[in-house]
Coordinates of C-alpha atoms and ligand atoms in Angstrom, one line a residue:
X108 CA 88.6 98.7 118.9
X109 CA 88.2 98.3 122.7
X110 CA 91.1 99.8 124.4
X111 CA 92.0 97.5 127.5
X112 CA 93.8 99.8 129.8
X113 CA 96.4 98.7 132.5
X114 CA 96.2 100.2 135.9
X115 CA 98.7 102.3 137.5
X116 CA 100.9 100.9 140.5
X117 CA 99.3 103.5 142.4
X118 CA 96.2 102.4 141.4
X119 CA 96.6 99.3 142.4
X120 CA 94.9 97.6 145.6
X121 CA 97.6 97.4 148.2
X122 CA 97.5 93.9 148.8
X123 CA 98.5 93.4 145.3
X124 CA 101.8 95.5 145.9
X125 CA 104.0 93.2 147.9
X126 CA 107.8 92.6 148.3
X127 CA 109.6 90.4 146.2
X128 CA 110.9 88.7 148.9
X129 CA 107.4 87.8 150.3
X130 CA 106.0 85.5 147.5
X131 CA 107.2 82.4 146.0
X132 CA 105.9 82.5 142.8
X133 CA 104.3 85.4 141.1
X134 CA 102.0 83.0 139.3
X135 CA 101.0 81.1 142.6
X136 CA 100.5 84.8 144.2
X137 CA 98.3 85.9 141.5
X138 CA 96.2 82.8 141.5
X139 CA 95.7 82.9 145.3
X140 CA 94.2 86.1 144.6
X141 CA 92.2 84.9 141.7
X142 CA 93.8 87.3 139.2
X143 CA 94.9 84.3 136.9
X144 CA 92.6 83.5 133.8
X145 CA 90.4 85.7 132.1
X146 CA 90.1 88.5 134.7
X147 CA 93.9 89.1 134.6
X148 CA 94.1 89.9 130.8
X149 CA 91.8 92.8 131.5
X150 CA 93.5 94.0 134.7
X151 CA 96.9 93.4 134.2
X152 CA 96.9 93.3 130.5
X153 CA 100.1 93.4 128.3
X154 CA 100.2 95.8 125.3
X155 CA 97.5 98.3 126.0
X156 CA 96.4 98.8 122.2
X157 CA 97.1 101.7 120.1
X158 CA 95.5 105.0 121.0
X159 CA 97.2 107.3 118.5
X160 CA 94.3 109.0 117.0
X161 CA 93.5 111.1 120.4
X162 CA 97.3 111.5 120.9
X163 CA 98.8 115.3 120.8
X164 CA 102.6 115.6 121.7
X165 CA 103.4 117.8 124.7
X166 CA 105.7 120.9 124.4
X167 CA 108.2 120.2 127.5
X168 CA 109.3 116.8 125.8
X169 CA 111.8 118.6 124.1
X170 CA 113.9 118.7 127.4
X171 CA 114.5 115.2 127.5
X172 CA 115.8 115.4 123.9
X173 CA 120.0 115.1 124.0
X174 CA 122.1 117.3 122.0
X175 CA 124.0 115.6 119.3
X176 CA 127.4 114.4 121.0
X177 CA 131.0 114.5 119.4
X178 CA 130.5 111.2 117.4
X179 CA 127.4 112.4 115.6
X180 CA 126.2 112.4 112.8
X181 CA 127.0 108.7 112.4
X182 CA 127.9 107.3 108.6
X183 CA 124.4 106.8 107.2
X184 CA 124.0 103.2 105.9
X185 CA 122.0 103.9 102.6
X186 CA 121.0 100.6 102.3
X187 CA 118.4 100.8 105.2
X188 CA 116.3 103.6 104.3
X189 CA 112.7 104.0 103.7
X190 CA 110.3 105.8 100.7
X191 CA 108.1 107.1 103.2
X192 CA 108.9 110.2 105.5
X193 CA 110.2 109.8 108.7
X194 CA 108.0 110.0 111.8
X195 CA 108.2 113.3 113.6
X196 CA 110.9 113.1 116.0
X197 CA 108.6 114.7 118.9
X198 CA 105.7 112.3 118.4
X199 CA 108.4 109.3 118.6
X200 CA 109.7 110.6 121.9
X201 CA 106.2 111.0 123.7
X202 CA 104.8 107.9 122.9
X203 CA 106.7 104.9 124.1
X204 CA 106.3 101.7 125.8
X205 CA 108.4 101.3 128.3
X206 CA 106.7 99.0 131.3
X207 CA 109.4 99.5 133.9
X208 CA 108.3 103.2 134.2
X209 CA 104.5 103.1 133.3
X210 CA 102.0 101.8 131.0
X211 CA 100.7 105.1 129.9
X212 CA 102.7 105.6 126.6
X213 CA 102.3 109.6 127.0
X214 CA 103.7 109.8 130.5
X215 CA 107.0 107.7 129.5
X216 CA 109.0 110.6 128.7
X217 CA 108.6 112.1 131.8
X218 CA 109.3 109.3 134.2
X219 CA 112.0 108.1 132.5
X220 CA 113.8 111.3 133.0
X221 CA 114.6 109.8 136.7
X222 CA 116.7 106.9 134.9
X223 CA 120.5 107.3 135.8
X224 CA 122.1 106.0 132.5
X225 CA 125.8 107.1 133.6
X226 CA 127.6 105.2 134.6
X227 CA 126.3 102.0 132.7
X228 CA 128.1 98.4 132.7
X229 CA 127.0 95.9 130.5
X230 CA 127.9 92.0 131.2
X231 CA 128.4 89.7 128.6
X232 CA 128.1 86.2 130.2
X233 CA 127.0 82.5 129.6
X234 CA 128.6 80.5 126.7
X235 CA 131.5 82.8 126.0
X236 CA 134.9 82.1 125.8
X237 CA 135.4 84.8 128.6
X238 CA 132.8 86.7 130.8
X239 CA 133.5 90.4 131.0
X240 CA 132.0 93.5 132.0
X241 CA 132.1 96.5 129.8
X242 CA 131.3 100.4 130.3
X243 CA 129.2 101.6 127.5
X244 CA 131.5 104.6 126.2
X245 CA 134.1 101.9 126.1
X246 CA 131.8 99.6 123.9
X247 CA 131.2 102.2 121.8
X248 CA 134.9 102.6 120.8
X249 CA 135.5 99.3 119.6
X250 CA 132.2 99.2 117.1
X251 CA 131.5 100.0 113.8
X252 CA 128.9 103.0 114.1
X253 CA 126.3 104.0 111.8
X254 CA 122.8 105.3 111.1
X255 CA 120.2 103.1 109.9
X256 CA 116.4 104.2 108.6
X257 CA 114.0 101.5 109.7
X258 CA 110.4 100.7 110.3
X259 CA 109.1 99.9 113.8
X260 CA 106.0 98.0 113.9
X261 CA 104.4 97.6 117.6
X262 CA 101.9 94.5 118.3
X263 CA 99.2 97.2 119.3
X264 CA 99.2 98.1 115.6
X265 CA 101.1 101.3 115.5
X266 CA 104.1 102.0 113.9
X267 CA 107.0 104.5 113.0
X268 CA 109.9 105.4 110.6
X269 CA 113.1 106.3 112.7
X270 CA 116.9 106.8 112.1
X271 CA 118.5 104.4 114.6
X272 CA 122.3 105.3 115.4
X273 CA 124.3 102.4 116.8
X274 CA 126.0 99.0 115.4
X275 CA 124.9 95.7 114.2
X276 CA 124.6 93.0 116.9
X277 CA 126.7 90.8 115.0
X278 CA 129.5 93.3 115.9
X279 CA 128.8 92.9 119.5
X280 CA 128.5 88.8 118.8
X281 CA 132.1 89.0 117.5
X282 CA 133.5 91.1 120.0
X283 CA 131.7 88.7 122.5
X284 CA 133.4 85.5 121.4
X285 CA 130.4 82.8 122.0
X286 CA 131.4 79.5 122.4
X287 CA 129.8 76.8 119.9
X288 CA 127.2 75.8 122.7
X289 CA 125.8 79.0 122.2
X290 CA 122.4 78.5 120.4
X291 CA 120.5 81.7 121.8
X292 CA 121.3 85.2 123.2
X293 CA 119.3 86.5 126.0
X294 CA 119.2 90.2 126.8
X295 CA 118.2 91.7 130.3
X296 CA 117.3 95.5 131.2
X297 CA 118.2 97.3 134.6
X298 CA 116.3 96.5 137.7
X299 CA 116.1 99.7 139.7
X300 CA 113.0 100.1 141.6
X301 CA 114.0 103.5 143.3
X302 CA 114.1 104.7 139.7
X303 CA 111.6 103.1 137.7
X304 CA 108.3 102.9 139.4
X305 CA 106.6 100.7 137.3
X306 CA 109.0 97.7 138.5
X307 CA 107.2 98.0 141.5
X308 CA 104.3 96.2 139.6
X309 CA 104.9 92.4 141.2
X310 CA 102.6 90.8 138.5
X311 CA 105.2 91.8 135.6
X312 CA 108.2 89.5 135.8
X313 CA 110.5 92.2 136.1
X314 CA 113.7 93.0 134.9
X315 CA 112.4 93.1 131.4
X316 CA 114.2 90.2 129.4
X317 CA 114.4 89.2 125.6
X318 CA 115.9 86.3 123.3
X319 CA 116.6 85.5 119.9
X320 CA 118.2 82.5 118.2
X321 CA 121.8 82.8 117.4
X322 CA 120.7 83.0 113.5
X323 CA 118.5 85.9 114.2
X324 CA 120.9 87.7 116.1
X325 CA 123.7 87.3 113.5
X326 CA 120.9 88.6 110.7
X327 CA 122.1 91.7 109.4
X328 CA 119.0 93.4 110.4
X329 CA 119.6 92.9 114.1
X330 CA 120.9 96.3 115.5
X331 CA 121.9 97.7 118.7
X332 CA 120.7 101.4 119.0
X333 CA 122.5 104.0 121.4
X334 CA 121.4 106.8 119.4
X335 CA 117.9 108.1 117.1
X336 CA 117.6 111.0 114.9
X337 CA 121.3 112.2 115.1
X338 CA 121.8 112.1 118.8
X339 CA 121.8 109.7 122.0
X340 CA 118.7 108.1 122.6
X341 CA 116.4 109.9 125.0
X342 CA 115.7 107.9 127.8
X343 CA 112.3 106.9 126.9
X344 CA 113.6 105.3 123.9
X345 CA 115.7 102.9 125.9
X346 CA 119.3 104.7 126.7
X347 CA 121.9 104.1 126.7
X348 CA 121.1 100.7 124.4
X349 CA 118.8 98.8 123.2
X350 CA 117.8 96.6 120.6
X351 CA 116.1 96.9 117.1
X352 CA 115.0 93.8 115.4
X353 CA 112.5 95.7 112.6
X354 CA 110.8 92.3 111.3
X355 CA 109.7 91.1 114.9
X356 CA 106.9 93.2 116.6
X357 CA 108.2 96.0 118.8
X358 CA 108.1 94.1 122.2
X359 CA 111.2 92.0 121.2
X360 CA 113.4 95.1 120.9
X361 CA 114.4 95.4 124.4
X362 CA 115.6 98.7 126.0
X363 CA 117.9 99.6 128.9
X364 CA 120.0 96.5 128.0
X365 CA 122.5 95.8 130.7
X366 CA 123.2 91.9 130.1
X367 CA 124.0 89.9 127.1
X368 CA 123.9 86.0 127.8
X369 CA 124.6 83.3 125.5
X370 CA 122.8 80.4 126.3
X371 CA 122.5 76.6 124.7
X372 CA 118.7 76.2 125.9
X373 CA 116.0 78.6 124.8
X374 CA 115.4 81.0 127.5
X375 CA 112.0 82.6 128.7
X376 CA 111.2 86.0 127.4
X377 CA 109.2 88.5 129.4
X378 CA 105.9 88.7 127.5
X379 CA 105.6 85.1 126.8
X380 CA 106.2 84.1 130.2
X381 CA 103.5 86.8 131.5
X382 CA 100.9 86.1 128.6
X383 CA 102.0 83.1 126.2
X384 CA 98.6 83.1 124.9
X385 CA 99.3 86.6 123.5
X386 CA 102.7 86.8 122.9
X387 CA 105.3 84.4 121.1
X388 CA 108.5 83.9 121.3
X389 CA 109.6 84.5 117.7
X390 CA 106.9 87.4 117.3
X391 CA 107.2 88.2 113.4
X392 CA 105.2 90.6 112.1
X393 CA 102.6 88.8 110.2
X394 CA 99.5 90.6 109.0
X395 CA 97.4 87.3 108.5
X396 CA 97.6 86.2 112.2
X397 CA 95.7 88.2 114.6
X398 CA 96.4 88.8 118.1
X399 CA 93.8 87.6 120.3
X400 CA 92.7 91.1 121.0
X401 CA 93.1 92.9 117.8
X402 CA 93.9 92.6 113.9
X403 CA 97.5 92.8 112.4
X404 CA 96.1 93.5 109.1
X405 CA 96.8 97.3 109.4
X406 CA 98.6 99.6 111.3
X407 CA 98.6 103.2 112.0
X408 CA 101.4 105.3 111.5
X409 CA 101.7 107.5 114.7
X410 CA 102.2 111.4 113.9
X411 CA 100.4 111.3 110.6
X412 CA 97.7 109.0 111.9
X413 CA 97.8 107.2 108.3
X414 CA 96.2 103.7 108.7
X415 CA 98.5 101.5 106.2
X416 CA 98.5 97.6 105.5
X417 CA 101.0 95.7 107.4
X418 CA 103.7 93.8 105.4
X419 CA 105.1 90.3 106.1
X420 CA 108.2 90.6 108.5
X421 CA 107.2 94.2 108.5
X422 CA 108.3 94.2 104.8
X423 CA 112.0 92.6 105.5
X424 CA 111.0 89.4 104.1
X425 CA 114.1 89.4 101.7
X426 CA 116.3 89.5 104.6
X427 CA 114.8 87.0 107.1
X428 CA 112.5 84.8 105.5
X429 CA 115.1 82.3 105.1
X430 CA 115.5 81.9 108.7
X431 CA 112.2 80.6 109.0
X432 CA 111.4 77.9 106.3
Ligands
LIG100 N1 112.0 97.3 126.5 C1 111.9 97.4 127.8 N2 113.0 97.2 129.0 N3 110.6 97.7 128.6 C2 109.4 97.7 127.9 O1 108.5 98.0 128.4 N4 108.2 97.8 125.4 C3 108.7 97.4 124.5 C4 110.0 97.6 123.3 N5 111.0 97.1 124.5 C5 109.4 97.5 126.3 C6 110.9 97.6 125.6 C7 107.7 97.7 123.2 S1 106.2 97.1 123.6 C8 107.5 98.5 122.1 S2 106.4 98.7 120.9 C9 109.0 99.1 122.0 O2 109.9 99.1 123.0 C10 108.8 100.9 121.7 O3 109.8 101.3 122.0 P1 109.6 103.1 121.7 O4 108.9 103.3 122.6 O5 111.1 103.4 121.6 O6 108.9 103.5 120.6

């Protein structure tokens, strides 16, 4: 497989690094530099491809892993489990996608340490009976906490199996009380360029944003994780709050969420707006539909480097296939 490497922010020519106020439209700006089209795919590509074969986890990574707090361990929900072994925790915590920090998977854990996650306010807005803000600690007190083991399949054709701690997205929706006009749920990540150097890359439409239909959001699999492996999320996994939708490619599972917005019309999503030819809105795992730059027929399990066949809906067909008939 050809690996297409995205440049680091400091590798980009200075003329590409422009304060947000200085450009009218990102697309117009890139067009003026001749960076839209084929060239932009190579230069500022979306996901960069899996490179697990040469990957070795670093020793210092353990410093970024929180100790279990008093809530832990969460009640195990035995319905969501795996016949395969869990991915090694250190491997999962050192091979990450988090473009707010860097496009280099093995460096995210170091850069994400800069993010301040306390305090963390979440706003719930749009088509709701009453818009509100809630701190993450208060929200956790209201939610039914549990642990679920899920498979996670990145569009780059690598995968992992991890135990998430958190609560169903449905419980947050019940708490938010959307109106009958709500057809979609949009989620948005933080935007803090001084803490997240990758957000200085103006060719990406930061802050990261994702969306689900209400039927997808209410599906029993849709989960909001606040922890992993029996403790709070390390920052590189999206602390303090991230989405997990295991039947979809990993880019839908947005990290560092600060806003939930219920909408009547379908919102855009980060990758679909950036490169619609490569990343769809729905983005369900489907081994029969290749990504333009790589096959989706198989995946490599990180840590063990085993290549296995990819399953329709990542093996969650029984839970979600009815949503797409
Ligand atoms: N969320 C934000 N805010 N920013 C990102 O760059 N990357 C996505 C997703 N959520 C991303 C994100 C992608 S491409 C993947 S595969 C998963 O996070 C990776 O999650 P992990 O690093 O915890 O394994």
